[in-house]
């Protein structure tokens, strides 16, 4: 600092003589700060007001301690196992989480308030003035720093070591290229390429792995590994059921069974129309035999943005999407009749297996499921 | 033989005769009930007095929209032949029937008919073509013991319209799925069985009685002020209202604390 000329500084002997107060003032002065006012908040020691302030601070720390212990107690001993409403012990259980929050929250708050109160009551409220340096660096500083930088570059001898320059450029360049490939690589591979795998984007979990394989319609029962297949008589007229694909080869495979319920393009709405409504159905060209009597199977994935369109109105035979209010007509190949969706819901061809009497899917969807499939024909 | 002994044997013979007669009558009765041809038409299960009372209730409150022979009236009310007692119970116990006017959706209101009238009307409609019946159990007996599984099934089958915690939601053209607060266990069960208005039907083969009871257990655990540990559900709408309240209350608290910290003591 230009204001601190060497002659202001005390000599070693003077330094040894200085009191702590003087050292504090000197330190502030060296930083360009002048302490205008530095009062002791309690000039008379041991007054009742001082004692009271001390007790108030201690009280908050005490509250923090009690709340902290209460938190530990609640955490260890309060009944926390799930208890259903309308049964004994539900009230106590329902207080578990709020009590955890309240006790720990109070503890944290009380520590904070205690610390703040201590600062307010006992730390001196000094008034300090610091000189502000408005102008930029001095010409001297600018000239010297430029010289130092140029000197450092010169002394590194990088200018005449072309081997290091080139190899460093190569290394850094290859590293940058790697990062670029990492970022762009996912965009280069064509995820839409035609493949025969059922995991490709052209197919859903309903695709038959091999010819002649039976893919059954399976309902979810709340147990991921339970296999409950659907017969025609299971659905009353005006019923809708969500079904998932099942293959006999998966019966013992718990991973496959639970995965089938979770794959995003698997859910299919199996709808049984009332027979008087079934007579009014208009079928899509090329999909005239996709239904089984009054049973129609449509994907649950909205053709607009892929929300689950499972709001089925059984009196109006409309299928609604809750996200953007698209509506589809179940009596006319699930074509969109309202809202932003512009394409029909994909229809799954179904039949009843003659051996077992359960519904089976005759093939995968013949049209893409879900939103905005590129270059879609239908 | 003494006189006393003789009267004793006489009494015994009389008892034996009575027993034989009783046995013969019982056999005849059993044979009759086994061999008599079963009536091919649906028979009223209730007693004739209840049927008469049910017909009376029907003629007083339902006939103008559902027709003299339950055949329905065009643009007013559907046919009631074969709808069954479960449907009658749901519609009348929730006060939806008798309806006050034709509208997009008939809403729940206090029941107009007394429980006795509802029972009589159920018997009367059931006698006309049968239909879905209520389960034997009612009330608390319909609450299953696995609300967690009920929740899974509720989210799969019901939540798309009724919301995850039974808050209800909008359907097309002014219709809506009602919220499930204050709905009795029997009413929920009946609604699943018959699918009133635009609700799909869930037969016992689609959702077994045990599954229905678990669903009821879940519904009961999240409605009527349950599942509400914070004290106020603020609409039960999820993050929107909760975030807004947290922002407003939290901001006010932070501003207050900041002012206090900065204030001179």
Coordinates of C-alpha atoms in Angstrom, one line a residue:
Chain A
X1 CA 0.0 0.0 0.0
X2 CA 1.3 3.3 -0.9
X3 CA 0.0 5.0 2.2
X4 CA 2.1 2.7 4.5
X5 CA 5.5 4.2 4.0
X6 CA 8.3 2.3 5.9
X7 CA 8.8 5.3 8.3
X8 CA 5.3 4.6 9.8
X9 CA 6.3 1.2 10.9
X10 CA 7.6 0.7 14.4
X11 CA 11.1 -0.7 15.0
X12 CA 11.6 -4.0 16.7
X13 CA 12.1 -2.4 20.1
X14 CA 9.0 -0.2 19.8
X15 CA 7.0 -3.3 18.8
X16 CA 8.0 -5.1 22.0
X17 CA 6.9 -2.1 24.0
X18 CA 3.4 -1.9 22.4
X19 CA 0.3 -2.8 24.4
X20 CA -2.4 -5.1 22.8
X21 CA -4.7 -2.1 22.3
X22 CA -1.9 -0.3 20.4
X23 CA -1.3 -3.4 18.3
X24 CA -5.0 -3.7 17.4
X25 CA -5.0 0.0 16.3
X26 CA -1.8 -0.5 14.3
X27 CA -3.2 -3.5 12.5
X28 CA -6.3 -1.7 11.6
X29 CA -4.3 1.3 10.4
X30 CA -2.0 -0.9 8.2
X31 CA -5.2 -2.1 6.5
X32 CA -6.3 1.5 6.0
X33 CA -9.0 1.2 8.6
X34 CA -9.5 3.7 11.4
X35 CA -11.6 2.6 14.5
X36 CA -13.7 5.7 15.3
X37 CA -15.7 4.2 18.1
X38 CA -15.0 0.9 19.9
X39 CA -17.2 0.9 23.0
X40 CA -17.5 -1.8 25.6
X41 CA -21.2 -2.8 25.7
X42 CA -21.0 -3.3 29.5
X43 CA -18.7 -0.5 30.8
X44 CA -19.8 -1.3 34.4
X45 CA -19.2 -4.9 35.1
X46 CA -21.7 -7.1 37.0
X47 CA -24.8 -5.1 36.6
X48 CA -28.2 -6.8 36.8
X49 CA -28.9 -6.0 33.1
X50 CA -25.6 -7.7 32.1
X51 CA -26.5 -10.8 34.2
X52 CA -29.9 -10.9 32.6
X53 CA -28.5 -10.7 29.1
X54 CA -26.1 -13.5 30.0
X55 CA -29.0 -15.7 31.3
X56 CA -31.1 -15.0 28.1
X57 CA -28.3 -16.2 25.9
X58 CA -27.7 -19.3 28.1
X59 CA -31.5 -20.0 28.0
X60 CA -31.4 -20.3 24.2
X61 CA -28.4 -22.7 24.3
X62 CA -30.3 -24.7 26.9
X63 CA -33.4 -24.8 24.7
X64 CA -31.1 -26.0 21.9
X65 CA -29.7 -28.8 24.1
X66 CA -33.2 -29.9 25.3
X67 CA -34.5 -30.0 21.7
X68 CA -31.4 -31.9 20.6
X69 CA -31.9 -34.5 23.3
X70 CA -35.6 -34.6 22.5
X71 CA -34.7 -35.3 18.8
X72 CA -32.5 -38.2 19.8
X73 CA -35.2 -39.6 22.1
X74 CA -37.9 -39.3 19.4
X75 CA -35.5 -40.9 16.8
X76 CA -34.7 -43.8 19.1
X77 CA -37.9 -44.5 20.9
X78 CA -41.0 -43.1 19.1
X79 CA -43.2 -45.7 17.3
X80 CA -42.2 -45.4 13.7
X81 CA -43.5 -48.6 12.1
X82 CA -46.3 -47.9 9.6
X83 CA -49.7 -47.9 11.3
X84 CA -52.8 -47.7 9.1
X85 CA -55.3 -44.9 9.8
X86 CA -58.3 -45.8 11.9
X87 CA -56.3 -48.3 13.9
X88 CA -54.8 -48.0 17.3
X89 CA -51.5 -46.1 17.5
X90 CA -52.1 -44.2 14.3
X91 CA -52.1 -40.9 16.0
X92 CA -48.7 -41.5 17.7
X93 CA -47.2 -42.8 14.5
X94 CA -48.5 -39.9 12.5
X95 CA -46.5 -37.6 14.8
X96 CA -43.2 -39.3 14.2
X97 CA -42.0 -37.3 11.2
X98 CA -43.3 -33.9 12.4
X99 CA -41.7 -34.4 15.8
X100 CA -38.3 -35.2 14.2
X101 CA -38.6 -32.0 12.2
X102 CA -39.8 -29.9 15.1
X103 CA -37.2 -31.0 17.6
X104 CA -34.2 -30.9 15.3
X105 CA -35.5 -27.6 13.7
X106 CA -35.9 -26.0 17.1
X107 CA -32.5 -27.2 18.2
X108 CA -30.8 -25.6 15.1
X109 CA -32.9 -22.4 15.5
X110 CA -32.1 -22.1 19.2
X111 CA -28.3 -22.5 18.6
X112 CA -28.6 -19.8 15.9
X113 CA -30.6 -17.4 18.0
X114 CA -28.3 -18.0 21.0
X115 CA -25.2 -17.1 18.9
X116 CA -26.9 -14.1 17.4
X117 CA -28.1 -12.9 20.9
X118 CA -24.5 -13.3 22.2
X119 CA -23.2 -11.2 19.3
X120 CA -25.9 -8.5 19.8
X121 CA -25.5 -8.3 23.6
X122 CA -21.7 -8.8 24.2
X123 CA -19.7 -8.1 21.0
X124 CA -18.8 -4.4 20.8
X125 CA -20.5 -2.5 18.0
X126 CA -17.5 -0.7 16.6
X127 CA -17.6 2.1 14.1
X128 CA -14.8 1.9 11.6
X129 CA -13.7 4.0 8.7
X130 CA -11.8 2.6 5.8
X131 CA -10.2 4.6 3.0
X132 CA -11.3 3.6 -0.4
X133 CA -8.9 3.6 -3.3
X134 CA -10.8 4.8 -6.4
X135 CA -8.2 5.0 -9.1
X136 CA -6.6 2.1 -11.0
X137 CA -3.2 0.7 -10.4
X138 CA -0.4 3.1 -10.6
X139 CA 1.7 3.4 -13.7
X140 CA 4.6 1.9 -11.7
X141 CA 2.6 -1.2 -10.8
X142 CA 1.4 -1.7 -14.4
X143 CA 4.9 -1.4 -15.9
X144 CA 6.5 -3.7 -13.4
X145 CA 3.9 -6.5 -13.7
X146 CA 4.1 -6.5 -17.5
X147 CA 7.9 -6.8 -17.3
X148 CA 7.6 -9.6 -14.8
X149 CA 5.2 -11.6 -17.0
X150 CA 7.3 -11.1 -20.1
X151 CA 10.4 -12.1 -18.2
X152 CA 8.8 -15.3 -16.9
X153 CA 7.7 -16.3 -20.4
X154 CA 11.2 -15.6 -21.7
X155 CA 13.0 -17.6 -18.9
X156 CA 10.7 -20.6 -19.5
X157 CA 12.4 -20.9 -23.0
X158 CA 9.2 -22.2 -24.5
X159 CA 9.6 -20.0 -27.5
X160 CA 12.5 -22.0 -28.8
X161 CA 11.5 -25.5 -27.7
X162 CA 9.3 -26.5 -30.6
X163 CA 9.2 -30.2 -29.7
X164 CA 7.5 -29.5 -26.4
X165 CA 5.2 -26.9 -28.0
X166 CA 4.1 -29.4 -30.7
X167 CA 3.7 -32.4 -28.4
X168 CA 1.7 -30.3 -25.9
X169 CA -0.5 -29.1 -28.7
X170 CA -1.0 -32.7 -29.9
X171 CA -1.8 -34.0 -26.4
X172 CA -4.3 -31.2 -25.6
X173 CA -5.9 -31.5 -29.0
X174 CA -6.5 -35.2 -28.7
X175 CA -7.9 -34.7 -25.2
X176 CA -10.3 -32.1 -26.5
X177 CA -11.3 -34.3 -29.4
X178 CA -12.1 -37.1 -26.9
X179 CA -14.4 -34.8 -25.0
X180 CA -16.0 -33.7 -28.2
X181 CA -16.7 -37.3 -29.2
X182 CA -18.1 -38.0 -25.8
X183 CA -20.5 -35.2 -26.2
X184 CA -21.5 -35.8 -29.8
X185 CA -21.2 -39.6 -30.1
X186 CA -24.7 -40.2 -28.9
X187 CA -26.0 -38.0 -31.7
X188 CA -24.1 -39.8 -34.4
X189 CA -25.3 -43.4 -33.9
X190 CA -28.7 -43.9 -35.5
X191 CA -31.1 -45.1 -32.9
X192 CA -33.9 -45.5 -35.5
X193 CA -32.0 -48.1 -37.5
X194 CA -34.1 -51.0 -38.3
X195 CA -33.3 -53.9 -36.0
X196 CA -35.2 -57.1 -35.2
X197 CA -34.5 -56.9 -31.5
X198 CA -37.6 -56.3 -29.3
X199 CA -35.5 -53.7 -27.4
X200 CA -35.1 -51.6 -30.5
X201 CA -37.2 -48.5 -30.9
X202 CA -39.2 -50.1 -33.7
X203 CA -40.7 -52.7 -31.4
X204 CA -42.4 -53.0 -28.0
X205 CA -42.3 -55.7 -25.4
X206 CA -45.2 -57.3 -27.2
X207 CA -43.0 -58.5 -30.1
X208 CA -42.8 -62.2 -30.5
X209 CA -39.3 -63.5 -29.9
X210 CA -39.8 -66.4 -32.2
X211 CA -42.6 -67.5 -34.5
X212 CA -45.4 -69.4 -32.8
X213 CA -44.6 -68.0 -29.4
X214 CA -47.6 -67.1 -27.4
X215 CA -47.6 -63.6 -25.8
X216 CA -50.3 -63.5 -23.2
X217 CA -52.1 -60.5 -21.7
X218 CA -51.2 -60.3 -18.1
X219 CA -52.8 -58.0 -15.4
X220 CA -50.9 -56.3 -12.6
X221 CA -52.1 -57.5 -9.2
X222 CA -49.8 -55.4 -6.9
X223 CA -47.4 -58.3 -6.7
X224 CA -44.7 -57.8 -9.3
X225 CA -44.0 -61.6 -9.6
X226 CA -47.5 -62.9 -9.7
X227 CA -48.8 -64.1 -13.0
X228 CA -52.5 -63.4 -13.5
X229 CA -53.7 -63.8 -17.1
X230 CA -56.8 -62.4 -18.5
X231 CA -59.8 -64.3 -19.9
X232 CA -62.6 -62.7 -21.8
X233 CA -65.1 -63.4 -19.0
X234 CA -63.0 -61.5 -16.5
X235 CA -64.2 -58.1 -17.9
X236 CA -67.7 -56.9 -17.5
X237 CA -69.3 -54.9 -20.3
X238 CA -67.9 -51.4 -19.9
X239 CA -64.7 -52.5 -18.2
X240 CA -61.1 -51.4 -18.9
X241 CA -58.1 -53.2 -17.7
X242 CA -54.4 -52.4 -18.1
X243 CA -52.4 -55.4 -19.4
X244 CA -48.8 -56.3 -19.9
X245 CA -47.0 -58.9 -22.1
X246 CA -46.2 -62.3 -20.6
X247 CA -44.5 -65.3 -22.1
X248 CA -44.5 -68.8 -20.7
X249 CA -40.7 -68.8 -20.7
X250 CA -40.7 -65.9 -18.2
X251 CA -42.8 -67.7 -15.6
X252 CA -39.9 -68.4 -13.2
X253 CA -37.9 -65.3 -14.2
X254 CA -38.7 -62.8 -11.5
X255 CA -36.6 -60.1 -13.1
X256 CA -38.4 -60.4 -16.5
X257 CA -41.8 -60.5 -14.8
X258 CA -41.2 -57.3 -12.9
X259 CA -39.5 -55.7 -15.9
X260 CA -42.5 -56.4 -18.1
X261 CA -44.6 -54.2 -15.9
X262 CA -42.2 -51.3 -16.1
X263 CA -41.2 -51.1 -19.7
X264 CA -42.6 -47.8 -20.9
X265 CA -44.2 -48.9 -24.1
X266 CA -45.8 -52.1 -22.7
X267 CA -49.0 -50.9 -21.0
X268 CA -52.1 -51.7 -23.1
X269 CA -55.7 -50.9 -22.3
X270 CA -58.0 -53.8 -22.8
X271 CA -61.5 -52.4 -23.2
X272 CA -64.7 -54.4 -23.4
X273 CA -67.4 -52.3 -25.0
X274 CA -71.0 -52.7 -24.2
X275 CA -72.5 -54.9 -27.0
X276 CA -74.8 -52.1 -28.1
X277 CA -71.8 -49.8 -28.5
X278 CA -69.8 -52.6 -30.1
X279 CA -72.2 -52.6 -33.0
X280 CA -71.3 -48.9 -33.8
X281 CA -67.6 -49.4 -34.0
X282 CA -65.7 -48.1 -37.0
X283 CA -62.5 -50.0 -37.7
X284 CA -59.3 -48.8 -39.1
X285 CA -58.3 -49.9 -42.6
X286 CA -56.0 -52.9 -42.3
X287 CA -56.9 -53.5 -38.7
X288 CA -60.4 -54.9 -39.1
X289 CA -59.6 -58.2 -37.3
X290 CA -57.5 -56.7 -34.5
X291 CA -60.3 -56.9 -32.0
X292 CA -61.9 -59.9 -30.4
X293 CA -65.6 -59.4 -30.3
X294 CA -66.3 -56.4 -28.2
X295 CA -62.7 -56.5 -26.8
X296 CA -60.3 -53.9 -28.1
X297 CA -56.7 -53.4 -27.1
X298 CA -55.1 -49.9 -27.5
X299 CA -51.7 -48.7 -26.3
X300 CA -51.9 -46.6 -23.1
X301 CA -49.2 -44.3 -24.5
X302 CA -50.6 -41.0 -25.8
X303 CA -49.6 -40.3 -29.4
X304 CA -49.1 -36.6 -28.5
X305 CA -46.4 -36.6 -25.8
X306 CA -46.5 -40.1 -24.3
X307 CA -48.6 -39.6 -21.2
X308 CA -50.7 -42.6 -19.9
X309 CA -54.2 -42.2 -21.5
X310 CA -56.0 -44.3 -19.0
X311 CA -59.0 -42.1 -18.3
X312 CA -61.6 -44.3 -20.0
X313 CA -65.2 -43.0 -19.9
X314 CA -67.3 -46.0 -20.3
X315 CA -70.6 -44.2 -21.0
X316 CA -69.2 -41.9 -23.8
X317 CA -66.5 -44.4 -24.9
X318 CA -63.9 -41.8 -24.9
X319 CA -60.3 -42.2 -23.8
X320 CA -58.8 -39.1 -22.3
X321 CA -55.2 -38.0 -21.8
X322 CA -54.8 -36.1 -18.5
X323 CA -51.7 -34.1 -19.6
X324 CA -53.1 -32.0 -22.5
X325 CA -56.7 -33.1 -22.6
X326 CA -56.5 -35.1 -25.8
X327 CA -59.5 -37.3 -26.4
X328 CA -59.7 -40.5 -28.4
X329 CA -62.9 -42.3 -29.6
X330 CA -62.8 -45.9 -28.6
X331 CA -65.6 -46.6 -31.1
X332 CA -63.6 -45.3 -34.0
X333 CA -60.1 -47.0 -33.8
X334 CA -59.1 -44.6 -31.0
X335 CA -58.8 -41.7 -33.4
X336 CA -58.2 -38.3 -31.8
X337 CA -61.4 -36.2 -31.5
X338 CA -60.2 -33.3 -29.3
X339 CA -57.0 -31.8 -28.1
X340 CA -53.4 -31.6 -29.4
X341 CA -53.0 -35.3 -30.4
X342 CA -53.2 -35.8 -34.1
X343 CA -52.7 -39.6 -34.5
X344 CA -54.7 -42.6 -33.4
X345 CA -53.6 -44.8 -30.5
X346 CA -51.8 -47.8 -31.7
X347 CA -54.0 -50.9 -31.7
X348 CA -52.7 -54.3 -30.5
X349 CA -54.1 -57.3 -32.4
X350 CA -55.6 -59.8 -29.9
X351 CA -57.2 -63.2 -30.0
X352 CA -58.1 -65.9 -27.4
X353 CA -55.8 -68.8 -27.1
X354 CA -57.8 -72.0 -27.9
X355 CA -55.8 -74.2 -25.5
X356 CA -56.0 -72.1 -22.4
X357 CA -58.8 -69.6 -23.0
X358 CA -56.6 -66.6 -22.2
X359 CA -56.1 -63.6 -24.3
X360 CA -53.0 -63.5 -26.4
X361 CA -51.4 -60.9 -28.7
X362 CA -51.3 -62.1 -32.2
X363 CA -48.3 -59.9 -33.0
X364 CA -46.6 -56.7 -31.9
X365 CA -48.2 -53.3 -32.8
X366 CA -47.9 -52.7 -36.5
X367 CA -47.7 -49.0 -36.0
X368 CA -45.3 -47.1 -33.7
X369 CA -46.4 -46.5 -30.1
X370 CA -46.2 -43.1 -28.5
X371 CA -45.3 -39.6 -29.7
X372 CA -43.8 -38.2 -32.8
X373 CA -42.2 -41.2 -34.4
X374 CA -40.1 -40.1 -37.3
X375 CA -41.4 -40.6 -40.8
X376 CA -44.4 -42.4 -39.6
X377 CA -46.7 -43.5 -42.4
X378 CA -50.1 -43.9 -40.7
Chain B
X1 CA -97.3 -104.9 34.5
X2 CA -98.3 -102.2 36.9
X3 CA -100.5 -99.4 35.8
X4 CA -97.6 -96.9 36.1
X5 CA -95.4 -99.0 33.9
X6 CA -98.2 -99.2 31.3
X7 CA -98.7 -95.5 31.1
X8 CA -94.9 -95.1 30.8
X9 CA -94.8 -97.4 27.7
X10 CA -97.9 -95.6 26.3
X11 CA -96.1 -92.3 26.6
X12 CA -93.0 -93.7 25.0
X13 CA -95.0 -95.1 22.1
X14 CA -96.7 -91.7 21.6
X15 CA -93.3 -89.9 21.4
X16 CA -92.0 -92.5 19.0
X17 CA -95.0 -92.0 16.8
X18 CA -94.5 -88.3 16.8
X19 CA -90.9 -88.7 15.9
X20 CA -91.7 -91.0 13.0
X21 CA -94.2 -88.5 11.7
X22 CA -91.8 -85.7 12.0
X23 CA -89.1 -87.7 10.2
X24 CA -91.4 -88.7 7.4
X25 CA -92.5 -85.1 7.0
X26 CA -88.9 -83.8 6.9
X27 CA -88.0 -86.5 4.3
X28 CA -90.9 -85.5 2.2
X29 CA -89.9 -81.8 2.5
X30 CA -86.3 -82.6 1.5
X31 CA -87.4 -84.7 -1.4
X32 CA -89.7 -82.0 -2.5
X33 CA -87.1 -79.3 -2.4
X34 CA -84.6 -81.6 -4.2
X35 CA -87.0 -82.7 -6.9
X36 CA -89.2 -79.7 -7.5
X37 CA -88.2 -77.9 -10.7
X38 CA -86.2 -74.7 -10.2
X39 CA -88.1 -71.6 -11.5
X40 CA -86.3 -70.3 -14.6
X41 CA -87.1 -66.6 -14.0
X42 CA -85.4 -64.4 -11.5
X43 CA -87.3 -64.5 -8.3
X44 CA -87.6 -61.7 -5.7
X45 CA -85.5 -62.5 -2.8
X46 CA -87.2 -60.1 -0.4
X47 CA -90.5 -60.7 1.2
X48 CA -93.6 -59.5 -0.7
X49 CA -94.1 -56.6 1.7
X50 CA -90.7 -55.2 0.9
X51 CA -91.3 -55.6 -2.8
X52 CA -94.6 -53.8 -2.5
X53 CA -92.9 -51.0 -0.6
X54 CA -90.1 -50.9 -3.2
X55 CA -92.6 -50.7 -6.0
X56 CA -94.3 -47.8 -4.1
X57 CA -91.0 -46.0 -3.8
X58 CA -90.2 -46.6 -7.5
X59 CA -93.6 -45.2 -8.5
X60 CA -93.2 -42.2 -6.3
X61 CA -89.6 -41.2 -7.2
X62 CA -88.2 -43.0 -10.2
X63 CA -91.0 -43.7 -12.7
X64 CA -90.9 -40.3 -14.5
X65 CA -87.4 -40.9 -15.9
X66 CA -87.0 -44.7 -15.8
X67 CA -90.5 -45.6 -17.2
X68 CA -93.4 -47.6 -15.8
X69 CA -91.7 -51.0 -16.5
X70 CA -88.1 -49.9 -15.8
X71 CA -87.6 -49.7 -19.6
X72 CA -86.1 -46.2 -19.4
X73 CA -87.3 -43.0 -21.0
X74 CA -85.4 -41.5 -24.0
X75 CA -83.2 -38.5 -23.0
X76 CA -84.2 -38.8 -19.4
X77 CA -83.1 -42.0 -17.8
X78 CA -81.7 -45.4 -18.8
X79 CA -83.4 -48.8 -18.4
X80 CA -83.1 -50.3 -15.0
X81 CA -83.7 -53.9 -16.0
X82 CA -80.8 -56.0 -14.8
X83 CA -78.8 -53.2 -13.2
X84 CA -79.0 -55.0 -9.9
X85 CA -79.2 -53.9 -6.3
X86 CA -75.6 -52.8 -6.0
X87 CA -76.2 -50.0 -8.6
X88 CA -79.5 -49.0 -6.8
X89 CA -77.6 -48.8 -3.5
X90 CA -74.8 -46.7 -4.9
X91 CA -77.1 -44.2 -6.7
X92 CA -79.6 -43.7 -3.9
X93 CA -77.3 -44.0 -0.8
X94 CA -75.0 -41.3 -2.3
X95 CA -78.0 -39.1 -3.0
X96 CA -77.3 -39.0 -6.8
X97 CA -80.7 -40.6 -7.4
X98 CA -83.4 -39.2 -7.5
X99 CA -81.6 -36.6 -9.6
X100 CA -82.7 -33.0 -9.5
X101 CA -82.1 -32.2 -13.2
X102 CA -80.3 -33.4 -16.3
X103 CA -76.7 -32.3 -16.4
X104 CA -73.2 -33.4 -17.5
X105 CA -72.7 -35.1 -14.2
X106 CA -75.0 -36.0 -11.4
X107 CA -73.4 -35.0 -8.1
X108 CA -73.4 -36.4 -4.6
X109 CA -75.9 -34.9 -2.2
X110 CA -77.6 -36.0 1.1
X111 CA -79.6 -39.1 0.5
X112 CA -83.3 -38.4 -0.3
X113 CA -84.6 -41.9 0.5
X114 CA -84.5 -43.5 3.9
X115 CA -82.4 -46.6 4.4
X116 CA -85.6 -48.7 4.6
X117 CA -86.8 -47.2 1.3
X118 CA -83.5 -47.9 -0.3
X119 CA -83.6 -51.6 0.9
X120 CA -87.1 -52.0 -0.5
X121 CA -86.2 -50.3 -3.8
X122 CA -83.1 -52.6 -4.0
X123 CA -85.2 -55.7 -3.6
X124 CA -87.7 -54.4 -6.1
X125 CA -85.2 -53.6 -8.8
X126 CA -83.3 -56.8 -8.1
X127 CA -86.5 -58.7 -8.7
X128 CA -86.7 -57.2 -12.2
X129 CA -84.0 -59.0 -14.2
X130 CA -81.4 -59.5 -11.4
X131 CA -78.0 -57.9 -11.7
X132 CA -75.0 -57.2 -9.6
X133 CA -75.5 -57.7 -5.9
X134 CA -73.8 -56.2 -2.9
X135 CA -71.3 -58.3 -0.9
X136 CA -72.4 -59.9 2.3
X137 CA -70.1 -57.8 4.4
X138 CA -70.6 -54.0 4.8
X139 CA -68.8 -51.1 6.5
X140 CA -65.6 -51.8 8.3
X141 CA -65.6 -55.5 7.2
X142 CA -64.8 -54.2 3.7
X143 CA -61.5 -52.7 4.8
X144 CA -58.7 -55.0 3.8
X145 CA -55.5 -55.5 5.7
X146 CA -52.9 -54.5 3.1
X147 CA -53.3 -50.8 2.2
X148 CA -49.8 -50.9 0.5
X149 CA -51.0 -53.4 -2.1
X150 CA -54.3 -51.5 -2.3
X151 CA -52.2 -48.4 -3.1
X152 CA -50.5 -50.2 -6.0
X153 CA -53.8 -51.3 -7.4
X154 CA -55.4 -47.8 -6.8
X155 CA -52.6 -46.1 -8.7
X156 CA -52.9 -48.6 -11.6
X157 CA -56.7 -48.7 -11.9
X158 CA -58.2 -45.6 -10.2
X159 CA -55.6 -42.8 -9.8
X160 CA -55.7 -41.7 -13.4
X161 CA -59.1 -40.2 -12.8
X162 CA -59.5 -40.0 -9.0
X163 CA -55.9 -38.6 -8.3
X164 CA -53.3 -40.5 -6.2
X165 CA -54.9 -39.6 -2.9
X166 CA -58.6 -39.6 -4.1
X167 CA -58.8 -35.8 -4.7
X168 CA -60.8 -36.4 -8.0
X169 CA -60.1 -34.8 -11.4
X170 CA -61.6 -33.5 -14.6
X171 CA -63.0 -35.6 -17.4
X172 CA -64.4 -34.5 -20.8
X173 CA -67.2 -32.0 -21.4
X174 CA -68.0 -30.9 -17.8
X175 CA -67.8 -34.4 -16.3
X176 CA -65.4 -35.2 -13.5
X177 CA -64.2 -38.0 -11.3
X178 CA -65.4 -37.0 -7.7
X179 CA -63.1 -36.9 -4.8
X180 CA -63.4 -39.8 -2.4
X181 CA -63.7 -38.0 1.0
X182 CA -66.7 -39.0 3.0
X183 CA -67.6 -42.0 0.9
X184 CA -68.5 -45.1 2.8
X185 CA -66.7 -48.5 2.4
X186 CA -69.9 -50.1 0.9
X187 CA -70.3 -47.2 -1.5
X188 CA -66.7 -47.6 -2.8
X189 CA -67.2 -51.3 -3.2
X190 CA -70.5 -50.8 -5.0
X191 CA -69.0 -48.2 -7.3
X192 CA -66.2 -50.6 -8.3
X193 CA -68.7 -53.4 -8.9
X194 CA -71.1 -51.4 -11.1
X195 CA -69.1 -48.5 -12.5
X196 CA -71.6 -45.7 -12.1
X197 CA -71.9 -42.9 -14.8
X198 CA -68.6 -42.8 -16.7
X199 CA -66.6 -45.0 -14.4
X200 CA -65.6 -48.4 -15.9
X201 CA -66.8 -51.6 -14.2
X202 CA -64.5 -53.7 -12.2
X203 CA -66.0 -57.2 -11.8
X204 CA -64.9 -59.6 -9.1
X205 CA -62.9 -61.5 -11.7
X206 CA -61.0 -58.4 -12.7
X207 CA -60.4 -57.2 -9.2
X208 CA -61.0 -59.9 -6.7
X209 CA -62.9 -59.1 -3.5
X210 CA -59.7 -59.2 -1.5
X211 CA -58.1 -56.7 -3.9
X212 CA -61.2 -54.4 -3.7
X213 CA -60.9 -54.5 0.1
X214 CA -57.2 -53.6 -0.1
X215 CA -58.1 -50.7 -2.4
X216 CA -60.8 -49.5 0.1
X217 CA -58.2 -49.8 2.9
X218 CA -55.8 -47.5 0.9
X219 CA -58.6 -45.0 0.0
X220 CA -59.6 -44.9 3.7
X221 CA -56.0 -44.3 4.7
X222 CA -55.6 -41.2 2.5
X223 CA -59.0 -39.6 2.6
X224 CA -61.1 -38.0 5.3
X225 CA -58.2 -36.0 6.7
X226 CA -55.8 -39.0 7.0
X227 CA -52.3 -39.0 5.5
X228 CA -52.0 -35.4 6.6
X229 CA -49.1 -35.2 9.0
X230 CA -48.5 -31.5 8.3
X231 CA -51.9 -30.5 9.7
X232 CA -53.3 -28.9 6.6
X233 CA -53.3 -30.6 3.1
X234 CA -53.5 -27.2 1.3
X235 CA -55.6 -28.6 -1.4
X236 CA -53.8 -31.9 -1.6
X237 CA -52.6 -30.8 -5.0
X238 CA -49.0 -31.8 -4.5
X239 CA -46.0 -29.5 -5.1
X240 CA -47.7 -26.5 -6.5
X241 CA -49.7 -25.3 -3.5
X242 CA -47.0 -26.6 -1.1
X243 CA -44.3 -24.8 -2.9
X244 CA -46.2 -21.6 -3.0
X245 CA -46.9 -21.7 0.7
X246 CA -43.4 -22.7 1.5
X247 CA -42.1 -19.8 -0.6
X248 CA -44.4 -17.2 1.0
X249 CA -44.1 -18.4 4.6
X250 CA -40.4 -19.2 4.3
X251 CA -39.6 -15.9 2.6
X252 CA -41.5 -13.9 5.3
X253 CA -39.7 -15.8 8.0
X254 CA -36.3 -15.2 6.4
X255 CA -37.0 -11.5 5.9
X256 CA -38.1 -11.2 9.5
X257 CA -35.0 -13.0 10.8
X258 CA -32.8 -10.9 8.6
X259 CA -34.4 -7.7 9.9
X260 CA -33.9 -8.9 13.5
X261 CA -30.2 -9.8 12.9
X262 CA -29.6 -6.4 11.4
X263 CA -31.5 -4.4 14.0
X264 CA -29.5 -2.6 16.8
X265 CA -30.3 -4.1 20.2

